Amino acid sequence: MKNNNLYKYILNIADNTLILGQRLGELCGHGPSLETDIACTNISLDLFGQTRNYYQYAAKLKGKNCTEDDIAFLRKEHEYLNVLLVEQPNTDFGYVMVRQFLFDVYHLLFLQELQKSKDQTLSAIANKAIKEVSYHYRFSSDWIKRLGDGTEESHQRTQNAINDLWTYTDELFHQTETDKSIIEEGIGVNTLKLKEEYYIRVNKILQDATLEIPESKYFQKGGKQGMHTEHLGHLLSDLQYMQRTYPNMQW
Amino acid sequence: MSEEQIKELEIQFEARIARDEKIEPKDWMPEKYRQTHIRQMSQHAHSEIIGMLPEGNWITRAPTLRRKVALLAKVQDEGGHGLYLYSATETLGITRDELLEQLHTGKAKYSSIFNYPAISWADMGAIGWLVDGAAIINQIALCGASYGPYARAMVRICKEESFHQRQGYEILVTLMKGTQEQKNMAQDALNRFWWPSLMMFGPTDAESPHTAQSMKWKLKRKTNDDLRQQFIDQTVPQAELIGLTIPDSDLKWNEEKQQYDSGEINWDEFWQVVKGHGPCNKERMKARIAAHENGQWVRDAAMAYAEKKEKRKTNK
C-alpha cells in the first residue's frame, strides 16, 4: 500500500478513540446518576463519531472495498495500536474519570496540533473533534476536582486510580518509527513537544483537587506497537463478537 | 379547609378537566389525583431507566459502528426521558430520591416488557419496532393528558420514540434482506417479543382496576383493549411487508369489523412477570440497585464538594 505509514498513523489515533469509546459504552445504564450516565454516553458517542471519520479515511487509503467496519472489527489483537491507558477497565467511577482526564488533556493538546497538519482530511477531523474534546476535558477535570476534594472516600479512591494509571501516561508521547516519518512529512504531531505542557496541566488540576502527583518514574508502553495489557483481548471479544460469529453479512 | 370548601374545589376541578384545561403544578388538585399521577408518571420514568438495561446489553457487541452509535444514542435518549419524567413527577411534591427508593424496594413498578431478556442482535430490532411502537401508542394517547407537565413531556418523548421505532424496524428490514441465518434471527426475536408487547397495554378493560378513574381525569384517554387493538392493526401489515410471521395462529383479518381478530393472551404469564417472577426481574433490579449503590460515594463527593465551594465563597 502506497500510504502505509499514513494508514498506520491514522489507526494509531483512531484506535484510541475506538477503545475508549467502547469502554465508556460498557457503562451506559450503570452510571452513578442519570446525569453522569448521559454525559459519559455522550462522550462515548463523540469518540465513536471521531473514530468513524478516521477509519473511513483509512479505508479509502487502503482501497480494495475496505470499510470502516473491517478496520474496527476484523483485526487481530496485536494489530490494534491504541495506547494502554484507554484499554484499562472501568474499575470504579474514579478510574473512569481519571482515565478520561489523563487522556483528555493529551487529546486536546494533540488535536490542537493536528489541526495544523498538512493532510487536509486529518486537519478537518481535528478541527471538528476539538470542540467535542474541549467539553470532555471540562467534564473530566471538573469531576477530578469534585472527587479529589469531595469526601475522604472519594479522595482515596481517586488517588488510587491516579497511582495505578499514572504508569500509562508516558506512552502518550512515545514515538514509533511510523510516527517519526509522518511527523517529518508535516502530517503528524510531534508529541514530544506536548509532554511538558501535558504534565503542567495535569499537575495543576491534581493540585486543585488536593491529589498527590505520583513520583514513580517507571512507565509502561507497548500499545502503539500492538503489545497490549491482558484487558484488551476481553474487550475485543465483545467488540468483535457479531462480526466473528456471523462473517460476511450486512447489518 | 372545611369539607364544604374542599367539595367546592373538587367541583371546580372536575369542571376544568371537563373543559380540557391543563392542570399545572401550583393548581389545587385532589390528593388522589396527585397520588395517581405520581404513581403513573414515576412508573413511566422507571420504565425508561430499566429499559436502558436490555438494550445496553448489546452496546458493546453491536455489529457495525453505525449500529453501535445508533444504539448508544437510543439508550441515551431513554436516560434523557427518564430524567425528564422524574423532573415532571417532582412537580407533584416528591423527590427523585424518594422515587428511586420506591423503585429499589419494589414498591413502584415498571413496564414488565423489560423483564424479558435481549439475547440476540435481532432483539434490538424487535424492541425498537414493537416495544417503542407500543409505547408510542400509549403515549400519543397521553399527549392530551390533563396534567400539563406530563402532557408536555409526552409530546417531546413521542417524537424521539417514533425515531427509535423506525430505527428498530430498519434493523429487521436489513436482517430480512440478509442470509437465512439472519432471517431466522429476526423471526425468533418476533416470536419472543410479540406477546409480551401486547401485554404492554395492561390487563383487559374488565380486569384493569384504575381505568375508570383515569379515564375520568383524562390521565388515560383510551382503554387498554382499544390501544392494544390499534397496535395489532398497525403492526401486522408491517410484519407481512418484510416477510415476518406473527406467532399467533388465530390471527386473521375481520372484514366486518375492519380489524384483526387475534388469539388469547397468556394472562398467567402476564401476572407472573408483574409479580416479579419473569425471566429477568431479579437481574434488572440487581443491576439498577448496584448502579445506585456503587454511585453513592460519587454523589456524596459531588455534594460535599459543592458545599465546600459554597463555604469558601461565603468566607471570602
Coordinates of C-alpha atoms in Angstrom, one line a residue:
Chain A
M1 CA 0.0 0.0 0.0
K2 CA 1.3 3.3 -1.1
N3 CA 0.3 5.3 2.0
N4 CA 1.1 2.5 4.5
N5 CA 2.7 4.9 7.0
L6 CA -0.2 7.3 6.9
Y7 CA -2.7 4.4 7.2
K8 CA -0.9 3.1 10.3
Y9 CA -0.7 6.6 11.8
I10 CA -4.4 7.1 11.4
L11 CA -5.0 3.8 13.2
N12 CA -2.7 5.0 16.0
I13 CA -5.0 7.9 16.5
A14 CA -8.4 6.3 15.9
D15 CA -7.8 3.1 17.9
N16 CA -7.5 5.3 21.0
T17 CA -10.9 6.8 20.4
L18 CA -12.4 3.4 19.4
I19 CA -11.2 1.6 22.5
L20 CA -12.0 4.4 24.9
G21 CA -15.5 4.8 23.4
Q22 CA -16.1 1.1 23.8
R23 CA -15.0 1.3 27.5
L24 CA -17.4 4.2 28.1
G25 CA -20.2 2.3 26.2
E26 CA -19.9 -0.5 28.8
L27 CA -21.2 1.9 31.4
C28 CA -24.3 3.0 29.7
G29 CA -27.3 2.4 32.0
H30 CA -25.0 1.8 35.0
G31 CA -23.7 5.3 35.9
P32 CA -23.7 6.8 39.4
S33 CA -26.5 9.1 38.4
L34 CA -28.7 9.7 35.4
E35 CA -26.8 12.9 34.6
T36 CA -23.3 11.3 34.6
D37 CA -24.7 8.3 32.7
I38 CA -26.0 10.5 30.0
A39 CA -22.7 12.6 29.9
C40 CA -20.5 9.5 29.7
T41 CA -22.6 8.1 26.9
N42 CA -22.3 11.5 25.1
I43 CA -18.5 11.3 25.3
S44 CA -18.6 7.7 24.0
L45 CA -20.8 8.9 21.1
D46 CA -18.3 11.7 20.3
L47 CA -15.4 9.3 20.4
F48 CA -17.1 6.8 18.1
G49 CA -18.0 9.6 15.7
Q50 CA -14.4 10.7 15.5
T51 CA -13.3 7.0 15.1
R52 CA -15.6 6.6 12.1
N53 CA -14.2 9.7 10.4
Y54 CA -10.7 8.4 10.8
Y55 CA -11.5 4.9 9.8
Q56 CA -13.4 6.0 6.7
Y57 CA -10.4 7.9 5.6
A58 CA -8.1 5.0 6.4
A59 CA -10.4 2.6 4.5
K60 CA -10.2 4.9 1.5
L61 CA -6.4 4.8 1.6
K62 CA -6.4 1.1 1.8
G63 CA -8.8 0.7 -1.2
K64 CA -10.0 -2.8 -2.3
N65 CA -13.5 -2.2 -0.9
C66 CA -12.1 -1.9 2.6
T67 CA -14.7 -0.4 5.1
E68 CA -14.7 1.3 8.4
D69 CA -16.1 -1.9 9.9
D70 CA -13.3 -4.1 8.5
I71 CA -10.9 -1.9 10.3
A72 CA -12.8 -1.6 13.5
F73 CA -13.8 -5.3 13.9
L74 CA -11.6 -7.6 11.9
R75 CA -8.1 -7.1 13.1
K76 CA -6.1 -9.3 15.4
E77 CA -5.4 -8.0 18.9
H78 CA -1.8 -7.1 18.1
E79 CA -2.9 -5.1 15.1
Y80 CA -4.7 -2.6 17.4
L81 CA -2.4 0.3 18.0
N82 CA -4.1 2.2 20.9
V83 CA -2.2 3.3 24.0
L84 CA -2.5 1.1 27.0
L85 CA -4.2 3.8 29.1
V86 CA -7.5 3.7 27.1
E87 CA -8.0 -0.1 27.4
Q88 CA -7.8 -0.1 31.2
P89 CA -11.0 -1.4 32.8
N90 CA -13.9 0.6 34.5
T91 CA -12.8 -0.4 38.0
D92 CA -15.0 2.3 39.5
F93 CA -16.1 5.8 38.6
G94 CA -12.8 7.1 40.0
Y95 CA -10.8 5.1 37.5
V96 CA -13.2 6.0 34.7
M97 CA -12.8 9.7 35.4
V98 CA -9.0 9.6 35.9
R99 CA -8.5 7.6 32.7
Q100 CA -10.7 10.0 30.9
F101 CA -8.9 13.0 32.4
L102 CA -5.4 11.7 31.7
F103 CA -6.5 11.1 28.1
D104 CA -8.5 14.3 27.6
V105 CA -5.6 16.5 28.5
Y106 CA -3.4 14.8 25.9
H107 CA -6.2 14.5 23.3
L108 CA -6.9 18.3 23.5
L109 CA -3.2 19.2 23.0
F110 CA -2.9 16.6 20.3
L111 CA -5.8 17.9 18.3
Q112 CA -4.7 21.5 18.5
E113 CA -1.5 20.4 16.7
L114 CA -3.3 18.0 14.3
Q115 CA -5.4 20.9 13.1
K116 CA -2.1 22.3 11.6
S117 CA -1.5 19.0 9.7
K118 CA -0.6 19.2 6.0
D119 CA -3.1 16.5 5.5
Q120 CA -6.3 18.3 4.9
T121 CA -8.6 15.4 6.0
L122 CA -6.8 14.9 9.3
S123 CA -6.8 18.7 9.8
A124 CA -10.6 18.8 9.2
I125 CA -11.3 15.9 11.5
A126 CA -9.2 17.5 14.2
N127 CA -11.0 20.8 13.7
K128 CA -14.4 19.2 14.3
A129 CA -13.2 16.9 17.1
I130 CA -11.6 19.7 19.1
K131 CA -14.9 21.2 20.1
E132 CA -16.1 17.9 21.5
V133 CA -12.9 17.1 23.3
S134 CA -12.9 20.6 24.9
Y135 CA -16.1 19.5 26.5
H136 CA -14.7 16.1 27.5
Y137 CA -11.8 17.9 29.2
R138 CA -14.0 20.2 31.1
F139 CA -16.2 17.4 32.2
S140 CA -13.4 15.1 33.4
S141 CA -11.3 17.8 35.0
D142 CA -14.4 19.1 36.9
W143 CA -15.0 15.6 38.2
I144 CA -11.4 15.1 39.2
K145 CA -11.8 18.2 41.4
R146 CA -15.1 17.0 42.8
L147 CA -13.8 13.5 43.6
G148 CA -10.4 14.6 44.8
D149 CA -11.7 17.4 47.0
G150 CA -15.0 15.7 47.9
T151 CA -15.2 13.2 50.7
E152 CA -12.4 11.2 52.3
E153 CA -13.6 8.1 50.4
S154 CA -13.8 9.8 47.1
H155 CA -10.3 11.3 47.6
Q156 CA -8.8 7.9 48.4
R157 CA -10.5 6.1 45.5
T158 CA -9.4 8.8 43.1
Q159 CA -5.8 8.9 44.4
N160 CA -5.7 5.1 44.0
A161 CA -6.8 5.5 40.4
I162 CA -4.2 8.1 39.7
N163 CA -1.5 6.0 41.3
D164 CA -2.5 3.0 39.2
L165 CA -3.0 4.8 35.9
W166 CA 0.0 7.2 36.1
T167 CA 2.2 4.5 34.7
Y168 CA 0.4 4.7 31.3
T169 CA 0.9 8.4 30.8
D170 CA 4.3 8.5 29.3
E171 CA 3.3 6.2 26.4
L172 CA 1.1 9.0 25.1
F173 CA 4.3 10.8 23.9
H174 CA 6.1 7.8 22.7
Q175 CA 7.0 7.9 19.0
T176 CA 7.2 4.8 16.8
E177 CA 9.2 4.8 13.6
T178 CA 6.0 5.4 11.7
D179 CA 5.2 8.4 13.8
K180 CA 8.7 9.8 13.2
S181 CA 8.4 9.6 9.4
I182 CA 4.9 11.0 9.4
I183 CA 6.0 13.9 11.6
E184 CA 8.8 14.6 9.2
E185 CA 6.3 14.9 6.4
G186 CA 4.5 17.6 8.3
I187 CA 1.4 15.4 8.7
G188 CA 1.8 14.0 12.1
V189 CA 2.0 15.7 15.5
N190 CA 5.4 15.9 17.3
T191 CA 4.1 14.6 20.6
L192 CA 7.4 15.2 22.4
K193 CA 6.6 18.8 22.2
L194 CA 3.4 18.3 24.1
K195 CA 4.8 16.5 27.0
E196 CA 5.9 19.4 29.2
E197 CA 2.6 21.2 28.8
Y198 CA 0.7 18.0 29.4
Y199 CA 2.2 17.4 32.8
I200 CA 1.9 21.1 33.8
R201 CA -1.9 20.9 33.1
V202 CA -2.4 17.6 34.7
N203 CA -0.4 18.6 37.8
K204 CA -2.3 21.9 38.1
I205 CA -5.7 20.1 38.2
L206 CA -4.5 17.4 40.5
Q207 CA -3.2 20.1 42.9
D208 CA -6.6 21.9 42.7
A209 CA -8.2 18.5 43.5
T210 CA -5.9 18.1 46.6
L211 CA -4.5 14.9 45.0
E212 CA -0.9 13.9 45.1
I213 CA 1.2 13.7 41.9
P214 CA 2.8 10.2 41.8
E215 CA 6.6 10.3 41.9
S216 CA 7.1 7.0 40.1
K217 CA 9.5 7.1 37.2
Y218 CA 8.5 3.7 35.9
F219 CA 6.2 3.7 32.9
Q220 CA 4.5 1.1 30.7
K221 CA 4.3 1.2 27.0
G222 CA 3.7 -1.2 24.1
G223 CA 0.2 -0.5 22.8
K224 CA 1.4 1.6 19.9
Q225 CA 3.4 -1.5 18.7
G226 CA 0.4 -3.8 19.3
M227 CA 1.6 -5.2 22.6
H228 CA -1.3 -4.8 25.0
T229 CA -2.4 -5.5 28.5
E230 CA -4.5 -8.5 29.3
H231 CA -7.6 -6.4 29.2
L232 CA -7.7 -5.7 25.5
G233 CA -8.4 -9.3 24.4
H234 CA -11.6 -9.4 26.5
L235 CA -12.7 -6.0 25.2
L236 CA -12.2 -7.2 21.7
S237 CA -14.1 -10.5 22.2
D238 CA -17.2 -8.3 22.9
L239 CA -16.5 -5.7 20.3
Q240 CA -15.9 -8.3 17.5
Y241 CA -18.5 -10.9 18.6
M242 CA -21.0 -10.3 15.8
Q243 CA -18.5 -9.9 13.0
R244 CA -16.6 -13.0 14.0
T245 CA -19.7 -15.2 14.7
Y246 CA -21.5 -14.2 11.5
P247 CA -18.9 -13.3 9.0
N248 CA -19.6 -11.5 5.7
M249 CA -23.1 -10.3 6.4
Q250 CA -24.8 -7.0 6.2
W251 CA -26.2 -5.5 9.4
Chain B
M1 CA -60.2 23.9 55.0
S2 CA -63.8 22.7 55.7
E3 CA -65.3 19.7 54.0
E4 CA -67.6 22.0 52.1
Q5 CA -64.8 24.1 50.8
I6 CA -63.0 21.0 49.6
K7 CA -66.2 19.8 47.9
E8 CA -66.4 23.2 46.1
L9 CA -62.8 23.0 44.9
E10 CA -63.4 19.5 43.7
I11 CA -66.4 20.6 41.6
Q12 CA -64.4 23.4 40.1
F13 CA -61.5 21.0 39.4
E14 CA -63.7 18.5 37.7
A15 CA -65.2 21.3 35.6
R16 CA -61.7 22.4 34.5
I17 CA -60.9 18.8 33.4
A18 CA -64.2 18.6 31.5
R19 CA -63.3 21.8 29.7
D20 CA -60.0 20.2 28.7
E21 CA -58.0 22.8 30.7
K22 CA -54.5 21.7 31.7
I23 CA -53.8 21.3 35.4
E24 CA -50.5 22.9 36.4
P25 CA -48.2 22.1 39.4
K26 CA -49.3 25.0 41.6
D27 CA -53.1 24.5 41.0
W28 CA -55.2 22.9 43.6
M29 CA -55.8 19.2 42.9
P30 CA -57.5 16.4 44.8
E31 CA -55.0 14.3 46.8
K32 CA -56.0 11.2 44.9
Y33 CA -55.3 12.9 41.6
R34 CA -51.8 13.8 42.8
Q35 CA -51.1 10.3 44.1
T36 CA -52.4 8.6 40.9
H37 CA -50.2 10.9 38.8
I38 CA -47.1 10.3 40.9
R39 CA -47.7 6.5 40.5
Q40 CA -48.2 6.5 36.8
M41 CA -45.6 9.1 35.9
S42 CA -42.9 7.6 38.1
Q43 CA -43.7 4.2 36.7
H44 CA -43.1 5.6 33.3
A45 CA -39.8 7.2 34.4
H46 CA -38.7 3.9 36.0
S47 CA -39.6 2.1 32.8
E48 CA -37.3 4.4 30.9
I49 CA -34.3 3.7 33.0
I50 CA -34.9 0.0 33.5
G51 CA -35.5 -0.1 29.7
M52 CA -31.8 1.0 29.3
L53 CA -30.6 -2.3 30.5
P54 CA -31.8 -4.9 27.9
E55 CA -30.6 -2.7 25.0
G56 CA -27.5 -1.6 27.0
N57 CA -26.6 -5.3 26.9
W58 CA -25.8 -5.0 23.2
I59 CA -23.9 -1.8 23.0
T60 CA -20.5 -3.4 23.4
R61 CA -21.5 -6.1 20.8
A62 CA -23.3 -4.1 18.1
P63 CA -22.3 -5.5 14.7
T64 CA -21.2 -2.3 13.0
L65 CA -20.0 1.2 14.0
R66 CA -23.1 2.8 12.6
R67 CA -25.4 0.4 14.6
K68 CA -23.3 0.9 17.7
V69 CA -23.7 4.7 17.5
A70 CA -27.4 4.5 16.8
L71 CA -27.9 2.1 19.7
L72 CA -25.9 4.2 22.1
A73 CA -27.8 7.3 21.1
K74 CA -31.1 5.4 21.6
V75 CA -30.3 4.2 25.1
Q76 CA -29.1 7.6 26.0
D77 CA -32.4 9.1 24.8
E78 CA -34.1 6.7 27.2
G79 CA -32.0 8.0 30.1
G80 CA -33.0 11.5 29.0
H81 CA -36.7 10.6 29.0
G82 CA -36.2 9.2 32.5
L83 CA -34.6 12.4 33.7
Y84 CA -37.3 14.5 32.1
L85 CA -40.1 12.3 33.6
Y86 CA -38.6 12.3 37.1
S87 CA -38.4 16.1 36.9
A88 CA -42.1 16.3 35.8
T89 CA -43.0 13.9 38.7
E90 CA -41.1 16.1 41.1
T91 CA -43.5 18.9 40.3
L92 CA -46.1 16.9 42.3
G93 CA -44.1 17.3 45.5
I94 CA -41.9 14.2 45.7
T95 CA -38.1 13.9 45.2
R96 CA -36.2 11.8 42.7
D97 CA -34.5 10.1 45.7
E98 CA -37.9 9.1 47.1
L99 CA -39.0 7.8 43.7
L100 CA -35.8 5.7 43.3
E101 CA -36.3 4.4 46.7
Q102 CA -39.7 3.2 45.7
L103 CA -38.3 1.5 42.7
H104 CA -35.5 -0.2 44.5
T105 CA -37.7 -1.5 47.3
G106 CA -40.2 -2.9 44.8
K107 CA -43.0 -0.6 45.9
A108 CA -43.1 1.1 42.4
K109 CA -43.5 -0.9 39.2
Y110 CA -42.0 -0.5 35.8
S111 CA -43.1 -1.9 32.4
S112 CA -42.9 -5.7 32.5
I113 CA -41.5 -5.9 29.0
F114 CA -38.0 -5.1 30.3
N115 CA -38.1 -8.3 32.3
Y116 CA -37.6 -10.3 29.1
P117 CA -34.0 -11.0 28.0
A118 CA -32.4 -9.4 25.0
I119 CA -30.4 -12.4 23.7
S120 CA -29.7 -11.7 20.1
W121 CA -28.9 -8.7 17.9
A122 CA -32.3 -9.0 16.3
D123 CA -33.8 -8.2 19.6
M124 CA -32.5 -4.7 19.2
G125 CA -34.8 -4.5 16.1
A126 CA -37.7 -6.2 17.8
I127 CA -37.5 -4.0 20.9
G128 CA -37.3 -0.8 18.8
W129 CA -40.1 -1.8 16.5
L130 CA -42.5 -3.4 18.9
V131 CA -41.7 -2.1 22.3
D132 CA -41.2 1.5 21.2
G133 CA -44.1 1.1 18.9
A134 CA -46.4 0.0 21.7
A135 CA -45.0 2.8 23.9
I136 CA -45.8 5.4 21.2
I137 CA -49.5 4.2 21.0
N138 CA -49.7 4.5 24.8
Q139 CA -48.0 7.8 24.9
I140 CA -49.7 9.6 22.0
A141 CA -52.9 8.9 23.9
L142 CA -51.2 10.7 26.8
C143 CA -50.2 13.8 24.9
G144 CA -53.7 15.1 25.8
A145 CA -53.5 14.1 29.5
S146 CA -54.9 16.7 31.9
Y147 CA -51.7 17.2 33.9
G148 CA -49.7 19.8 32.0
P149 CA -46.1 18.7 32.7
Y150 CA -46.9 15.1 31.9
A151 CA -48.7 16.0 28.6
R152 CA -45.8 18.2 27.5
A153 CA -43.3 15.5 28.4
M154 CA -45.2 13.1 26.3
V155 CA -45.2 15.3 23.2
R156 CA -41.5 15.6 23.3
I157 CA -40.9 11.9 24.1
C158 CA -43.2 10.7 21.4
K159 CA -41.1 12.4 18.7
E160 CA -37.9 10.6 19.8
E161 CA -39.8 7.3 20.3
S162 CA -41.1 7.3 16.7
F163 CA -37.5 7.7 15.5
H164 CA -36.5 4.7 17.7
Q165 CA -39.3 2.7 16.2
R166 CA -38.2 3.3 12.7
Q167 CA -34.7 2.5 13.6
G168 CA -35.8 -0.8 15.1
Y169 CA -37.8 -1.7 12.1
E170 CA -35.0 -0.9 9.8
I171 CA -32.7 -3.3 11.8
L172 CA -35.2 -6.1 11.0
V173 CA -35.7 -5.0 7.4
T174 CA -31.9 -5.4 7.0
L175 CA -31.9 -8.8 8.6
M176 CA -34.8 -10.0 6.4
K177 CA -32.8 -9.0 3.3
G178 CA -29.8 -11.0 4.6
T179 CA -28.9 -14.6 4.9
Q180 CA -31.2 -17.4 6.1
E181 CA -29.5 -17.3 9.5
Q182 CA -30.3 -13.6 9.8
K183 CA -33.9 -14.2 8.8
N184 CA -34.2 -16.8 11.4
M185 CA -32.7 -14.5 14.0
A186 CA -35.3 -11.8 13.1
Q187 CA -38.2 -14.3 13.3
D188 CA -37.0 -15.7 16.6
A189 CA -37.0 -12.2 18.1
L190 CA -40.5 -11.5 16.9
N191 CA -41.7 -14.8 18.3
R192 CA -40.3 -13.9 21.7
F193 CA -41.3 -10.3 21.8
W194 CA -44.8 -10.3 20.2
W195 CA -46.9 -11.5 23.1
P196 CA -45.0 -9.5 25.8
S197 CA -45.5 -6.4 23.6
L198 CA -49.3 -7.0 23.5
M199 CA -49.2 -7.3 27.3
M200 CA -47.6 -3.8 27.5
F201 CA -51.1 -2.4 27.2
G202 CA -52.0 -3.9 30.5
P203 CA -54.8 -6.1 31.6
T204 CA -58.1 -6.3 29.7
D205 CA -60.5 -3.5 30.5
A206 CA -62.6 -5.8 32.7
E207 CA -59.5 -6.5 34.8
S208 CA -58.0 -3.0 34.9
P209 CA -58.5 -1.5 38.4
H210 CA -57.5 2.1 37.6
T211 CA -59.0 2.6 34.1
A212 CA -62.4 4.2 35.1
Q213 CA -60.9 6.9 37.3
S214 CA -58.0 7.5 35.0
M215 CA -60.4 8.0 32.0
K216 CA -62.4 10.4 34.0
W217 CA -59.3 12.5 34.9
K218 CA -58.1 12.2 31.3
L219 CA -54.9 10.6 32.6
K220 CA -55.9 7.9 30.2
R221 CA -57.9 8.7 27.1
K222 CA -58.4 5.2 25.6
T223 CA -58.8 1.9 27.2
N224 CA -56.2 -0.8 27.3
D225 CA -58.0 -3.0 24.8
D226 CA -58.6 -0.2 22.3
L227 CA -54.9 0.6 22.3
R228 CA -53.9 -3.0 22.0
Q229 CA -56.2 -3.4 19.0
Q230 CA -54.7 -0.3 17.4
F231 CA -51.2 -1.7 17.9
I232 CA -52.1 -5.1 16.3
D233 CA -53.8 -3.4 13.3
Q234 CA -50.9 -1.2 12.7
T235 CA -48.1 -3.8 13.2
V236 CA -49.4 -6.9 11.4
P237 CA -49.0 -5.3 7.9
Q238 CA -45.5 -4.1 8.8
A239 CA -44.5 -7.7 9.6
E240 CA -46.0 -9.1 6.4
L241 CA -44.3 -6.5 4.3
I242 CA -40.9 -7.8 5.2
G243 CA -41.8 -11.5 5.4
L244 CA -42.1 -12.0 9.1
T245 CA -44.8 -14.2 10.6
I246 CA -46.8 -13.1 13.6
P247 CA -46.7 -16.0 16.1
D248 CA -50.5 -16.2 16.5
S249 CA -52.4 -18.9 14.7
D250 CA -55.7 -17.3 15.5
L251 CA -54.8 -14.0 13.8
K252 CA -57.0 -13.1 10.9
W253 CA -58.5 -10.1 9.3
N254 CA -62.1 -9.5 10.2
E255 CA -63.7 -7.8 7.2
E256 CA -66.8 -6.8 9.0
K257 CA -65.1 -5.1 11.9
Q258 CA -62.2 -3.9 9.7
Q259 CA -59.7 -5.0 12.2
Y260 CA -57.7 -8.1 13.1
D261 CA -59.1 -10.9 15.3
S262 CA -56.3 -12.3 17.5
G263 CA -55.6 -15.1 19.9
E264 CA -55.9 -15.1 23.7
I265 CA -53.0 -13.6 25.6
N266 CA -51.5 -15.8 28.3
W267 CA -52.6 -13.7 31.3
D268 CA -51.0 -16.2 33.7
E269 CA -47.6 -15.2 32.2
F270 CA -48.5 -11.5 32.5
W271 CA -49.3 -11.7 36.2
Q272 CA -46.3 -13.9 36.8
V273 CA -44.0 -11.3 35.4
V274 CA -45.8 -8.4 37.0
K275 CA -45.5 -10.1 40.4
G276 CA -41.7 -10.3 40.0
H277 CA -41.2 -13.8 38.6
G278 CA -40.3 -13.1 35.0
P279 CA -37.1 -14.2 33.3
C280 CA -35.1 -11.1 34.3
N281 CA -36.9 -9.3 37.1
K282 CA -34.3 -10.1 39.6
E283 CA -31.4 -9.3 37.3
R284 CA -32.8 -5.9 36.3
M285 CA -33.3 -4.8 39.9
K286 CA -29.9 -6.1 40.9
A287 CA -28.3 -4.1 38.1
R288 CA -30.2 -1.0 39.0
I289 CA -29.6 -1.2 42.7
A290 CA -25.9 -1.9 42.1
A291 CA -25.6 1.2 39.9
H292 CA -27.2 3.2 42.6
E293 CA -25.2 1.9 45.5
N294 CA -21.9 2.0 43.6
G295 CA -22.7 5.5 42.8
Q296 CA -23.4 6.6 46.3
W297 CA -19.8 7.7 47.0
V298 CA -19.8 9.7 43.8
R299 CA -23.0 11.5 44.6
D300 CA -21.7 12.2 48.1
A301 CA -18.5 13.6 46.8
A302 CA -20.3 15.9 44.4
M303 CA -22.5 17.2 47.3
A304 CA -19.5 17.6 49.7
Y305 CA -17.5 19.5 47.0
A306 CA -20.4 21.8 46.3
E307 CA -20.8 22.6 50.0
K308 CA -17.1 23.3 50.4
K309 CA -17.1 25.5 47.4
E310 CA -20.1 27.4 48.7
K311 CA -18.4 27.8 52.1
R312 CA -15.2 29.1 50.5
K313 CA -17.3 31.7 48.6
T314 CA -19.0 33.0 51.7
N315 CA -15.7 33.1 53.7
K316 CA -14.1 35.3 51.1

